[in-house]
Amino acid sequence: MPVFTSLRFKRVYMPVFATLLATLFFVLASNDVSVPNTTLIELSISAAVETQPVGVGGDAADDAVIWLNPVDPSLSLVIATNKKNGLEVYDLQGNAIQSLPLGRLNNVDLRWSTLNGSENSAVVAASDRSERAIALFSIDNVSRHVRLAGRIHLDFKRPYGLCMYKSGSDIFVFINDKSGTYQQWQIQPDMISGKLVREFKVESTAEGCVVDDQTHTLYLAIEDAGVYAVDARPNGEVDRKIVDTVGAGRLKADVEGLAVYRDKDHQILMASSQGSDAFVAYNLEYPWTPVALISIVDGIVDGTSKTDGIAINSSPMGAFKKGVWVVQDDNNAWPWLNQNFKYVDMETMLDQIERARDSRKPNARRN
C-alpha cells in the first residue's frame, strides 16, 4: 500500500492535487452565493409620505397596489389590505378615503381590462381568506369608489399570496395557499367567475409574487429560499430559474413582497428582505444582476421594518414624477401607532442609484 507522504507523491501527485483544488475552489467561488457582491450599491433613503394607520392593532397591514387615475393622475389611489378587516383605500397624501370591511384579505393586485365594458377599467383581485376565494373589485374612474364585484371560490383551506397577469386581452390571477400550491385562474367577462388553467407546487411557504407582463415572467418569493422566475403563460413550463437565494449575502428570510418597475431608462425587480429590514433591487432581465441593497430610514416620516407587501408604479402621479413605491411598515414607531404604509418617491431613489453608479466609474472625480 503506497505511503502518500512519500517523495514520489510529493513530486508527481502534489502538483496535480493542487491544481484540482484550485480548480474546485474557482468553481465553488463562482457559484457560491455566499460570496459577497462587491458591486452592490447600498442606499439609505427616506419615505416622502405615510398613510394613516390601519384601524386594527397587531399584524394587520400587509399588501398594496397602486391605481393610476386615467382622468387625473394626481387623484390616483393606493389600495391596501388589512388582513384582519378587508381593504383600505388611500390617496397620494396618505389619507384614508374608503374602508371595505370584508374580512381577512391578504394580498392584492390589479390589471387594466375591458372585461367590464370599458377601455379604462381596472380589475382588482385580492386573496380572501375568510371566504376562501379570489375577491374581485371594480373602481369607478370618476368617484374613485372601490366596489366588490364578485368572488371565485377555491378549494384552498388558507388562500395566501396573489398577483395578476395580463396577456393580450386575457386577465389571469395567480393564487397560492400555505402549503405552496399555486393555481392560475383566467378571469371571465362576467367578473364573478374564473377558469382554472394551471396548477403547480413549490416546496415551502411562498407569498409574494409579481408578473412582468412584458416578458410573461412570474416571479415568486419563497419565504425561506429566495426569489425564482417561472413562465407565466398557462401553457408555459413550470421549471423555476433562480433569481437570488437566501444566504447569498443579500436576502434574509423571510423573503416577502415583490414588485416590478419599468420606464424607458430603468427595469427593476424589487424584493423585500424581511429578515434584514431591507430591499434588494435587481436588473429585470436574466441573469437578474443585483443592483442595490436599500434601507428605508427615518426622515420626515419614520422608516420601515420587516416589510411584507410592496407595490411600484412608474407613471407620473401628483408629486411623484417618476412614480411611487409603496411599502408596508411592520412597526409604525414614530409615533407608536398601528401599522401603516410608506410612500417612497421613485425619482429620489433612482437618482441615488445613478449617483452611486457614477461615483464608481474610473474617471469619477475624487474629493
C-alpha atoms as a printed R data frame, in Angstrom:
    type eleno elety resid chain resno       x      y       z
1   ATOM     1    CA   MET     A     1   0.000  0.000   0.000
2   ATOM     2    CA   PRO     A     2   1.605  3.311  -1.045
3   ATOM     3    CA   VAL     A     3   2.507  5.921   1.523
4   ATOM     4    CA   PHE     A     4   1.065  9.271   0.425
5   ATOM     5    CA   THR     A     5   3.787 11.250   2.152
6   ATOM     6    CA   SER     A     6   6.436  9.606   0.001
7   ATOM     7    CA   LEU     A     7   8.755 11.617  -2.201
8   ATOM     8    CA   ARG     A     8   7.044 10.219  -5.310
9   ATOM     9    CA   PHE     A     9   3.668 11.536  -4.149
10  ATOM    10    CA   LYS     A    10   5.103 14.958  -3.405
11  ATOM    11    CA   ARG     A    11   6.820 15.238  -6.776
12  ATOM    12    CA   VAL     A    12   4.179 13.643  -9.010
13  ATOM    13    CA   TYR     A    13   0.793 13.948  -7.373
14  ATOM    14    CA   MET     A    14   1.003 17.090  -5.284
15  ATOM    15    CA   PRO     A    15   1.096 19.471  -8.273
16  ATOM    16    CA   VAL     A    16  -1.924 17.693  -9.805
17  ATOM    17    CA   PHE     A    17  -3.713 17.695  -6.471
18  ATOM    18    CA   ALA     A    18  -3.019 21.402  -6.006
19  ATOM    19    CA   THR     A    19  -4.336 22.162  -9.489
20  ATOM    20    CA   LEU     A    20  -7.515 20.208  -8.792
21  ATOM    21    CA   LEU     A    21  -8.020 22.048  -5.515
22  ATOM    22    CA   ALA     A    22  -7.522 25.403  -7.206
23  ATOM    23    CA   THR     A    23  -9.987 24.476  -9.937
24  ATOM    24    CA   LEU     A    24 -12.523 23.265  -7.394
25  ATOM    25    CA   PHE     A    25 -12.139 26.460  -5.380
26  ATOM    26    CA   PHE     A    26 -12.704 28.569  -8.506
27  ATOM    27    CA   VAL     A    27 -15.849 26.652  -9.427
28  ATOM    28    CA   LEU     A    28 -17.234 26.871  -5.914
29  ATOM    29    CA   ALA     A    29 -16.425 30.547  -5.641
30  ATOM    30    CA   SER     A    30 -18.095 31.197  -8.977
31  ATOM    31    CA   ASN     A    31 -21.292 29.522  -7.816
32  ATOM    32    CA   ASP     A    32 -21.203 30.051  -4.059
33  ATOM    33    CA   VAL     A    33 -23.957 32.568  -3.415
34  ATOM    34    CA   SER     A    34 -22.400 33.403  -0.066
35  ATOM    35    CA   VAL     A    35 -19.526 35.221  -1.766
36  ATOM    36    CA   PRO     A    36 -20.097 38.979  -1.182
37  ATOM    37    CA   ASN     A    37 -21.117 41.036  -4.220
38  ATOM    38    CA   THR     A    38 -18.662 43.933  -4.186
39  ATOM    39    CA   THR     A    39 -20.558 45.867  -6.881
40  ATOM    40    CA   LEU     A    40 -23.792 46.068  -4.899
41  ATOM    41    CA   ILE     A    41 -24.825 49.645  -4.139
42  ATOM    42    CA   GLU     A    42 -26.036 50.215  -0.587
43  ATOM    43    CA   LEU     A    43 -28.558 53.026  -0.119
44  ATOM    44    CA   SER     A    44 -30.449 54.561   2.770
45  ATOM    45    CA   ILE     A    45 -33.471 56.571   1.682
46  ATOM    46    CA   SER     A    46 -36.476 58.119   3.407
47  ATOM    47    CA   ALA     A    47 -40.160 57.933   2.568
48  ATOM    48    CA   ALA     A    48 -41.963 61.077   1.458
49  ATOM    49    CA   VAL     A    49 -45.432 60.192   2.766
50  ATOM    50    CA   GLU     A    50 -47.034 57.753   5.162
51  ATOM    51    CA   THR     A    51 -50.645 56.614   5.289
52  ATOM    52    CA   GLN     A    52 -52.957 56.876   8.209
53  ATOM    53    CA   PRO     A    53 -52.575 53.756  10.375
54  ATOM    54    CA   VAL     A    54 -54.902 50.824   9.803
55  ATOM    55    CA   GLY     A    55 -57.766 50.685  12.277
56  ATOM    56    CA   VAL     A    56 -56.752 47.361  13.819
57  ATOM    57    CA   GLY     A    57 -53.762 46.683  16.056
58  ATOM    58    CA   GLY     A    58 -51.171 43.956  15.723
59  ATOM    59    CA   ASP     A    59 -50.035 42.396  12.454
60  ATOM    60    CA   ALA     A    60 -52.734 43.784  10.144
61  ATOM    61    CA   ALA     A    61 -51.393 45.849   7.217
62  ATOM    62    CA   ASP     A    62 -49.980 43.574   4.523
63  ATOM    63    CA   ASP     A    63 -50.006 44.333   0.800
64  ATOM    64    CA   ALA     A    64 -50.855 47.160  -1.599
65  ATOM    65    CA   VAL     A    65 -51.426 48.040  -5.231
66  ATOM    66    CA   ILE     A    66 -51.425 51.436  -6.960
67  ATOM    67    CA   TRP     A    67 -54.354 52.553  -9.121
68  ATOM    68    CA   LEU     A    68 -53.433 55.235 -11.672
69  ATOM    69    CA   ASN     A    69 -56.390 57.564 -12.197
70  ATOM    70    CA   PRO     A    70 -56.871 57.690 -16.004
71  ATOM    71    CA   VAL     A    71 -58.547 61.112 -15.807
72  ATOM    72    CA   ASP     A    72 -56.318 62.912 -13.290
73  ATOM    73    CA   PRO     A    73 -53.169 61.065 -12.145
74  ATOM    74    CA   SER     A    74 -52.898 63.301  -9.071
75  ATOM    75    CA   LEU     A    75 -56.090 61.613  -7.845
76  ATOM    76    CA   SER     A    76 -54.594 58.126  -8.007
77  ATOM    77    CA   LEU     A    77 -55.130 55.658  -5.176
78  ATOM    78    CA   VAL     A    78 -53.287 53.132  -3.070
79  ATOM    79    CA   ILE     A    79 -55.462 50.089  -2.371
80  ATOM    80    CA   ALA     A    80 -54.117 48.100   0.557
81  ATOM    81    CA   THR     A    81 -55.054 45.020   2.527
82  ATOM    82    CA   ASN     A    82 -55.846 44.977   6.212
83  ATOM    83    CA   LYS     A    83 -55.632 41.242   6.739
84  ATOM    84    CA   LYS     A    84 -57.835 41.446   9.815
85  ATOM    85    CA   ASN     A    85 -60.564 43.567   8.253
86  ATOM    86    CA   GLY     A    86 -60.556 43.947   4.441
87  ATOM    87    CA   LEU     A    87 -59.374 46.690   2.090
88  ATOM    88    CA   GLU     A    88 -58.181 50.193   2.942
89  ATOM    89    CA   VAL     A    89 -58.056 52.890   0.252
90  ATOM    90    CA   TYR     A    90 -55.691 55.870   0.491
91  ATOM    91    CA   ASP     A    91 -54.984 58.939  -1.625
92  ATOM    92    CA   LEU     A    92 -51.479 60.075  -2.597
93  ATOM    93    CA   GLN     A    93 -51.251 62.178   0.556
94  ATOM    94    CA   GLY     A    94 -51.804 59.076   2.695
95  ATOM    95    CA   ASN     A    95 -55.338 59.967   3.751
96  ATOM    96    CA   ALA     A    96 -57.750 57.059   4.238
97  ATOM    97    CA   ILE     A    97 -60.718 57.690   1.946
98  ATOM    98    CA   GLN     A    98 -62.537 54.328   1.957
99  ATOM    99    CA   SER     A    99 -62.612 51.149   4.020
100 ATOM   100    CA   LEU     A   100 -64.184 47.883   2.901
101 ATOM   101    CA   PRO     A   101 -64.689 45.592   5.935
102 ATOM   102    CA   LEU     A   102 -64.829 42.329   4.011
103 ATOM   103    CA   GLY     A   103 -62.828 40.011   6.246
104 ATOM   104    CA   ARG     A   104 -59.300 38.662   6.012
105 ATOM   105    CA   LEU     A   105 -57.906 39.881   2.697
106 ATOM   106    CA   ASN     A   106 -54.202 39.163   2.374
107 ATOM   107    CA   ASN     A   107 -52.671 40.165  -0.983
108 ATOM   108    CA   VAL     A   108 -53.969 42.479  -3.696
109 ATOM   109    CA   ASP     A   109 -53.143 43.349  -7.314
110 ATOM   110    CA   LEU     A   110 -54.791 44.917 -10.369
111 ATOM   111    CA   ARG     A   111 -54.746 44.978 -14.154
112 ATOM   112    CA   TRP     A   112 -56.428 47.227 -16.708
113 ATOM   113    CA   SER     A   113 -59.029 45.433 -18.755
114 ATOM   114    CA   THR     A   114 -62.085 45.546 -20.988
115 ATOM   115    CA   LEU     A   115 -63.840 42.777 -19.061
116 ATOM   116    CA   ASN     A   116 -66.476 45.080 -17.623
117 ATOM   117    CA   GLY     A   117 -67.054 47.093 -20.765
118 ATOM   118    CA   SER     A   118 -64.595 49.996 -20.551
119 ATOM   119    CA   GLU     A   119 -61.215 50.534 -22.170
120 ATOM   120    CA   ASN     A   120 -60.013 52.290 -18.999
121 ATOM   121    CA   SER     A   121 -61.297 49.966 -16.329
122 ATOM   122    CA   ALA     A   122 -59.287 48.285 -13.598
123 ATOM   123    CA   VAL     A   123 -59.887 44.786 -12.294
124 ATOM   124    CA   VAL     A   124 -58.657 44.402  -8.710
125 ATOM   125    CA   ALA     A   125 -58.158 40.967  -7.146
126 ATOM   126    CA   ALA     A   126 -57.423 40.043  -3.533
127 ATOM   127    CA   SER     A   127 -56.816 36.754  -1.757
128 ATOM   128    CA   ASP     A   128 -59.813 36.288   0.548
129 ATOM   129    CA   ARG     A   129 -59.052 34.020   3.487
130 ATOM   130    CA   SER     A   130 -62.456 34.496   5.120
131 ATOM   131    CA   GLU     A   131 -64.378 33.264   2.076
132 ATOM   132    CA   ARG     A   132 -61.553 31.045   0.741
133 ATOM   133    CA   ALA     A   133 -61.832 32.850  -2.560
134 ATOM   134    CA   ILE     A   134 -60.417 35.328  -5.025
135 ATOM   135    CA   ALA     A   135 -62.300 38.566  -4.317
136 ATOM   136    CA   LEU     A   136 -62.763 40.763  -7.406
137 ATOM   137    CA   PHE     A   137 -63.319 44.523  -7.328
138 ATOM   138    CA   SER     A   138 -64.025 47.354  -9.759
139 ATOM   139    CA   ILE     A   139 -63.140 51.052  -9.427
140 ATOM   140    CA   ASP     A   140 -65.289 53.947 -10.638
141 ATOM   141    CA   ASN     A   141 -62.981 56.306 -12.546
142 ATOM   142    CA   VAL     A   142 -64.983 59.397 -11.535
143 ATOM   143    CA   SER     A   143 -65.928 58.780  -7.911
144 ATOM   144    CA   ARG     A   144 -62.845 56.581  -7.233
145 ATOM   145    CA   HIS     A   145 -65.173 54.274  -5.321
146 ATOM   146    CA   VAL     A   146 -63.953 50.671  -4.970
147 ATOM   147    CA   ARG     A   147 -66.732 48.080  -5.175
148 ATOM   148    CA   LEU     A   148 -66.817 44.317  -4.616
149 ATOM   149    CA   ALA     A   149 -67.819 42.725  -7.935
150 ATOM   150    CA   GLY     A   150 -67.746 39.022  -7.093
151 ATOM   151    CA   ARG     A   151 -65.777 36.078  -5.773
152 ATOM   152    CA   ILE     A   152 -64.209 32.979  -7.279
153 ATOM   153    CA   HIS     A   153 -64.375 30.290  -4.606
154 ATOM   154    CA   LEU     A   154 -61.416 27.951  -4.189
155 ATOM   155    CA   ASP     A   155 -60.695 24.543  -2.720
156 ATOM   156    CA   PHE     A   156 -57.836 26.046  -0.691
157 ATOM   157    CA   LYS     A   157 -58.022 25.937   3.090
158 ATOM   158    CA   ARG     A   158 -55.887 29.052   3.518
159 ATOM   159    CA   PRO     A   159 -55.553 31.303   0.436
160 ATOM   160    CA   TYR     A   160 -52.404 33.335   0.859
161 ATOM   161    CA   GLY     A   161 -50.353 35.060  -1.837
162 ATOM   162    CA   LEU     A   162 -51.781 36.585  -5.026
163 ATOM   163    CA   CYS     A   163 -50.708 38.503  -8.118
164 ATOM   164    CA   MET     A   164 -52.157 39.238 -11.555
165 ATOM   165    CA   TYR     A   165 -51.039 38.890 -15.172
166 ATOM   166    CA   LYS     A   166 -52.338 40.293 -18.461
167 ATOM   167    CA   SER     A   167 -51.625 38.692 -21.832
168 ATOM   168    CA   GLY     A   168 -53.398 40.341 -24.749
169 ATOM   169    CA   SER     A   169 -56.946 40.859 -23.506
170 ATOM   170    CA   ASP     A   170 -56.792 37.923 -21.090
171 ATOM   171    CA   ILE     A   171 -56.551 38.593 -17.355
172 ATOM   172    CA   PHE     A   172 -55.163 35.948 -15.013
173 ATOM   173    CA   VAL     A   173 -54.811 35.619 -11.252
174 ATOM   174    CA   PHE     A   174 -52.113 33.548  -9.565
175 ATOM   175    CA   ILE     A   175 -53.054 32.498  -6.049
176 ATOM   176    CA   ASN     A   176 -51.470 30.077  -3.618
177 ATOM   177    CA   ASP     A   177 -52.115 28.514  -0.238
178 ATOM   178    CA   LYS     A   178 -49.886 27.962   2.776
179 ATOM   179    CA   SER     A   179 -48.867 24.509   1.500
180 ATOM   180    CA   GLY     A   180 -47.165 26.022  -1.569
181 ATOM   181    CA   THR     A   181 -49.777 25.043  -4.182
182 ATOM   182    CA   TYR     A   182 -50.276 27.673  -6.901
183 ATOM   183    CA   GLN     A   183 -53.331 27.969  -9.121
184 ATOM   184    CA   GLN     A   184 -53.656 30.154 -12.208
185 ATOM   185    CA   TRP     A   185 -57.181 31.387 -12.959
186 ATOM   186    CA   GLN     A   186 -58.405 33.182 -16.066
187 ATOM   187    CA   ILE     A   187 -60.976 35.841 -15.166
188 ATOM   188    CA   GLN     A   188 -64.171 35.536 -17.185
189 ATOM   189    CA   PRO     A   189 -66.055 38.519 -18.696
190 ATOM   190    CA   ASP     A   190 -68.831 38.335 -16.092
191 ATOM   191    CA   MET     A   191 -66.266 39.341 -13.429
192 ATOM   192    CA   ILE     A   192 -67.659 36.807 -10.958
193 ATOM   193    CA   SER     A   193 -66.227 33.589 -12.335
194 ATOM   194    CA   GLY     A   194 -62.930 32.160 -13.470
195 ATOM   195    CA   LYS     A   195 -61.438 29.221 -15.295
196 ATOM   196    CA   LEU     A   196 -58.641 27.210 -13.671
197 ATOM   197    CA   VAL     A   197 -55.930 26.900 -16.334
198 ATOM   198    CA   ARG     A   198 -52.871 25.656 -14.429
199 ATOM   199    CA   GLU     A   199 -51.690 24.339 -11.071
200 ATOM   200    CA   PHE     A   200 -48.200 23.739  -9.718
201 ATOM   201    CA   LYS     A   201 -46.471 23.449  -6.363
202 ATOM   202    CA   VAL     A   202 -43.373 24.817  -4.650
203 ATOM   203    CA   GLU     A   203 -41.618 23.082  -1.798
204 ATOM   204    CA   SER     A   204 -42.336 25.525   1.026
205 ATOM   205    CA   THR     A   205 -44.306 28.603   2.023
206 ATOM   206    CA   ALA     A   206 -44.493 31.324  -0.607
207 ATOM   207    CA   GLU     A   207 -46.493 34.533  -0.533
208 ATOM   208    CA   GLY     A   208 -45.144 37.428  -2.544
209 ATOM   209    CA   CYS     A   209 -45.366 37.248  -6.317
210 ATOM   210    CA   VAL     A   210 -45.440 39.609  -9.266
211 ATOM   211    CA   VAL     A   211 -45.679 39.201 -13.040
212 ATOM   212    CA   ASP     A   212 -43.711 41.159 -15.608
213 ATOM   213    CA   ASP     A   213 -46.338 41.152 -18.356
214 ATOM   214    CA   GLN     A   214 -43.856 42.314 -20.986
215 ATOM   215    CA   THR     A   215 -41.729 39.168 -20.666
216 ATOM   216    CA   HIS     A   216 -44.502 36.843 -19.407
217 ATOM   217    CA   THR     A   217 -42.420 36.094 -16.317
218 ATOM   218    CA   LEU     A   218 -43.891 35.179 -12.943
219 ATOM   219    CA   TYR     A   219 -41.598 35.948 -10.014
220 ATOM   220    CA   LEU     A   220 -42.136 34.007  -6.787
221 ATOM   221    CA   ALA     A   221 -40.860 34.829  -3.300
222 ATOM   222    CA   ILE     A   222 -40.367 31.535  -1.469
223 ATOM   223    CA   GLU     A   223 -40.005 32.784   2.068
224 ATOM   224    CA   ASP     A   224 -37.130 30.632   3.317
225 ATOM   225    CA   ALA     A   225 -35.462 30.006  -0.050
226 ATOM   226    CA   GLY     A   226 -35.329 33.074  -2.305
227 ATOM   227    CA   VAL     A   227 -36.739 34.579  -5.491
228 ATOM   228    CA   TYR     A   228 -37.489 32.429  -8.545
229 ATOM   229    CA   ALA     A   229 -38.765 33.003 -12.086
230 ATOM   230    CA   VAL     A   230 -41.413 30.917 -13.873
231 ATOM   231    CA   ASP     A   231 -43.125 31.230 -17.255
232 ATOM   232    CA   ALA     A   232 -46.450 32.981 -16.562
233 ATOM   233    CA   ARG     A   233 -48.260 31.679 -19.634
234 ATOM   234    CA   PRO     A   234 -50.902 28.991 -18.984
235 ATOM   235    CA   ASN     A   235 -49.082 26.517 -21.226
236 ATOM   236    CA   GLY     A   236 -45.631 27.554 -20.015
237 ATOM   237    CA   GLU     A   237 -43.054 25.395 -18.294
238 ATOM   238    CA   VAL     A   238 -43.126 25.407 -14.505
239 ATOM   239    CA   ASP     A   239 -39.385 24.827 -14.170
240 ATOM   240    CA   ARG     A   240 -38.037 27.568 -11.924
241 ATOM   241    CA   LYS     A   241 -34.975 29.703 -12.593
242 ATOM   242    CA   ILE     A   242 -33.075 31.121  -9.648
243 ATOM   243    CA   VAL     A   243 -33.048 34.905  -9.339
244 ATOM   244    CA   ASP     A   244 -31.455 35.001  -5.878
245 ATOM   245    CA   THR     A   245 -31.307 32.824  -2.789
246 ATOM   246    CA   VAL     A   246 -31.476 33.308   0.952
247 ATOM   247    CA   GLY     A   247 -27.960 33.240   2.344
248 ATOM   248    CA   ALA     A   248 -26.392 34.858  -0.703
249 ATOM   249    CA   GLY     A   249 -25.434 37.920   1.286
250 ATOM   250    CA   ARG     A   250 -28.453 39.892   0.084
251 ATOM   251    CA   LEU     A   251 -31.742 38.190   1.017
252 ATOM   252    CA   LYS     A   252 -32.516 37.153   4.569
253 ATOM   253    CA   ALA     A   253 -35.660 35.156   5.369
254 ATOM   254    CA   ASP     A   254 -38.444 35.738   5.128
255 ATOM   255    CA   VAL     A   255 -38.479 36.889   1.500
256 ATOM   256    CA   GLU     A   256 -41.797 38.688   1.104
257 ATOM   257    CA   GLY     A   257 -43.129 41.308  -1.313
258 ATOM   258    CA   LEU     A   258 -42.061 41.630  -4.955
259 ATOM   259    CA   ALA     A   259 -42.657 44.474  -7.410
260 ATOM   260    CA   VAL     A   260 -41.638 45.461 -10.948
261 ATOM   261    CA   TYR     A   261 -40.631 48.941 -12.126
262 ATOM   262    CA   ARG     A   262 -40.314 49.819 -15.812
263 ATOM   263    CA   ASP     A   263 -39.626 53.100 -17.559
264 ATOM   264    CA   LYS     A   264 -37.547 53.983 -20.614
265 ATOM   265    CA   ASP     A   265 -34.321 54.024 -18.609
266 ATOM   266    CA   HIS     A   266 -34.848 51.537 -15.777
267 ATOM   267    CA   GLN     A   267 -36.142 47.992 -15.471
268 ATOM   268    CA   ILE     A   268 -36.096 46.799 -11.868
269 ATOM   269    CA   LEU     A   269 -37.318 43.838  -9.854
270 ATOM   270    CA   MET     A   270 -37.651 44.744  -6.168
271 ATOM   271    CA   ALA     A   271 -37.775 42.211  -3.323
272 ATOM   272    CA   SER     A   272 -38.458 42.669   0.380
273 ATOM   273    CA   SER     A   273 -35.817 41.008   2.554
274 ATOM   274    CA   GLN     A   274 -37.874 40.941   5.728
275 ATOM   275    CA   GLY     A   275 -35.193 39.389   7.903
276 ATOM   276    CA   SER     A   276 -32.773 42.260   7.257
277 ATOM   277    CA   ASP     A   277 -35.301 45.136   7.162
278 ATOM   278    CA   ALA     A   278 -34.105 45.889   3.638
279 ATOM   279    CA   PHE     A   279 -34.917 45.587  -0.062
280 ATOM   280    CA   VAL     A   280 -32.899 44.242  -2.968
281 ATOM   281    CA   ALA     A   281 -33.193 45.775  -6.441
282 ATOM   282    CA   TYR     A   282 -32.282 43.562  -9.424
283 ATOM   283    CA   ASN     A   283 -31.975 44.200 -13.137
284 ATOM   284    CA   LEU     A   284 -35.214 42.973 -14.681
285 ATOM   285    CA   GLU     A   285 -33.617 40.603 -17.148
286 ATOM   286    CA   TYR     A   286 -31.676 37.367 -16.959
287 ATOM   287    CA   PRO     A   287 -29.430 36.813 -15.018
288 ATOM   288    CA   TRP     A   288 -31.139 39.372 -12.748
289 ATOM   289    CA   THR     A   289 -27.977 41.046 -11.530
290 ATOM   290    CA   PRO     A   290 -28.436 42.623  -8.090
291 ATOM   291    CA   VAL     A   291 -28.093 46.400  -8.290
292 ATOM   292    CA   ALA     A   292 -28.788 47.865  -4.858
293 ATOM   293    CA   LEU     A   293 -29.476 46.989  -1.248
294 ATOM   294    CA   ILE     A   294 -31.906 49.589   0.087
295 ATOM   295    CA   SER     A   295 -32.985 50.550   3.588
296 ATOM   296    CA   ILE     A   296 -35.840 52.973   4.275
297 ATOM   297    CA   VAL     A   297 -34.767 55.063   7.239
298 ATOM   298    CA   ASP     A   298 -36.236 57.830   9.383
299 ATOM   299    CA   GLY     A   299 -36.779 61.150   7.646
300 ATOM   300    CA   ILE     A   300 -39.861 63.344   7.571
301 ATOM   301    CA   VAL     A   301 -41.683 60.125   8.479
302 ATOM   302    CA   ASP     A   302 -40.269 57.072  10.227
303 ATOM   303    CA   GLY     A   303 -38.532 54.292   8.343
304 ATOM   304    CA   THR     A   304 -39.755 50.767   7.682
305 ATOM   305    CA   SER     A   305 -39.000 47.364   9.151
306 ATOM   306    CA   LYS     A   306 -39.948 43.738   8.470
307 ATOM   307    CA   THR     A   307 -41.902 44.697   5.352
308 ATOM   308    CA   ASP     A   308 -44.483 42.337   3.882
309 ATOM   309    CA   GLY     A   309 -46.040 43.652   0.680
310 ATOM   310    CA   ILE     A   310 -44.705 46.281  -1.716
311 ATOM   311    CA   ALA     A   311 -46.039 47.920  -4.882
312 ATOM   312    CA   ILE     A   312 -44.478 50.159  -7.528
313 ATOM   313    CA   ASN     A   313 -45.969 52.216 -10.346
314 ATOM   314    CA   SER     A   314 -43.686 54.064 -12.775
315 ATOM   315    CA   SER     A   315 -46.305 56.533 -14.060
316 ATOM   316    CA   PRO     A   316 -46.120 60.197 -13.002
317 ATOM   317    CA   MET     A   317 -48.794 60.966 -10.412
318 ATOM   318    CA   GLY     A   318 -49.096 64.094  -8.327
319 ATOM   319    CA   ALA     A   319 -45.791 64.905  -6.623
320 ATOM   320    CA   PHE     A   320 -44.259 61.607  -7.762
321 ATOM   321    CA   LYS     A   321 -42.828 62.495 -11.180
322 ATOM   322    CA   LYS     A   322 -41.290 59.070 -11.852
323 ATOM   323    CA   GLY     A   323 -43.821 57.039  -9.941
324 ATOM   324    CA   VAL     A   324 -44.155 55.826  -6.385
325 ATOM   325    CA   TRP     A   325 -43.062 52.837  -4.337
326 ATOM   326    CA   VAL     A   326 -45.482 51.762  -1.587
327 ATOM   327    CA   VAL     A   327 -44.030 49.802   1.335
328 ATOM   328    CA   GLN     A   328 -45.782 48.116   4.261
329 ATOM   329    CA   ASP     A   329 -44.330 49.061   7.640
330 ATOM   330    CA   ASP     A   330 -44.476 46.450  10.376
331 ATOM   331    CA   ASN     A   331 -43.529 48.871  13.153
332 ATOM   332    CA   ASN     A   332 -45.004 52.344  12.762
333 ATOM   333    CA   ALA     A   333 -42.897 53.717  15.568
334 ATOM   334    CA   TRP     A   334 -42.888 57.477  15.114
335 ATOM   335    CA   PRO     A   335 -45.176 57.971  16.979
336 ATOM   336    CA   TRP     A   336 -46.106 54.472  18.186
337 ATOM   337    CA   LEU     A   337 -49.252 53.641  16.219
338 ATOM   338    CA   ASN     A   338 -50.867 50.767  14.317
339 ATOM   339    CA   GLN     A   339 -49.127 49.533  11.183
340 ATOM   340    CA   ASN     A   340 -49.304 51.589   8.003
341 ATOM   341    CA   PHE     A   341 -47.760 52.084   4.551
342 ATOM   342    CA   LYS     A   342 -44.967 54.402   3.442
343 ATOM   343    CA   TYR     A   343 -44.626 56.088   0.014
344 ATOM   344    CA   VAL     A   344 -41.143 56.438  -1.476
345 ATOM   345    CA   ASP     A   345 -40.530 58.840  -4.372
346 ATOM   346    CA   MET     A   346 -39.054 56.718  -7.166
347 ATOM   347    CA   GLU     A   347 -37.324 59.732  -8.705
348 ATOM   348    CA   THR     A   348 -35.344 60.190  -5.490
349 ATOM   349    CA   MET     A   349 -34.416 56.526  -5.313
350 ATOM   350    CA   LEU     A   350 -33.377 56.263  -8.967
351 ATOM   351    CA   ASP     A   351 -31.291 59.437  -8.692
352 ATOM   352    CA   GLN     A   352 -29.436 57.986  -5.713
353 ATOM   353    CA   ILE     A   353 -28.714 54.771  -7.610
354 ATOM   354    CA   GLU     A   354 -27.401 56.713 -10.614
355 ATOM   355    CA   ARG     A   355 -25.194 58.945  -8.444
356 ATOM   356    CA   ALA     A   356 -23.770 55.879  -6.706
357 ATOM   357    CA   ARG     A   357 -23.057 54.266 -10.083
358 ATOM   358    CA   ASP     A   358 -21.380 57.423 -11.374
359 ATOM   359    CA   SER     A   359 -19.171 57.634  -8.297
360 ATOM   360    CA   ARG     A   360 -17.783 54.176  -9.090
361 ATOM   361    CA   LYS     A   361 -16.745 54.983 -12.635
362 ATOM   362    CA   PRO     A   362 -12.955 55.042 -13.178
363 ATOM   363    CA   ASN     A   363 -12.959 58.719 -14.159
364 ATOM   364    CA   ALA     A   364 -15.202 59.815 -11.281
365 ATOM   365    CA   ARG     A   365 -13.922 62.929  -9.520
366 ATOM   366    CA   ARG     A   366 -12.238 62.223  -6.207
367 ATOM   367    CA   ASN     A   367 -12.545 64.759  -3.404
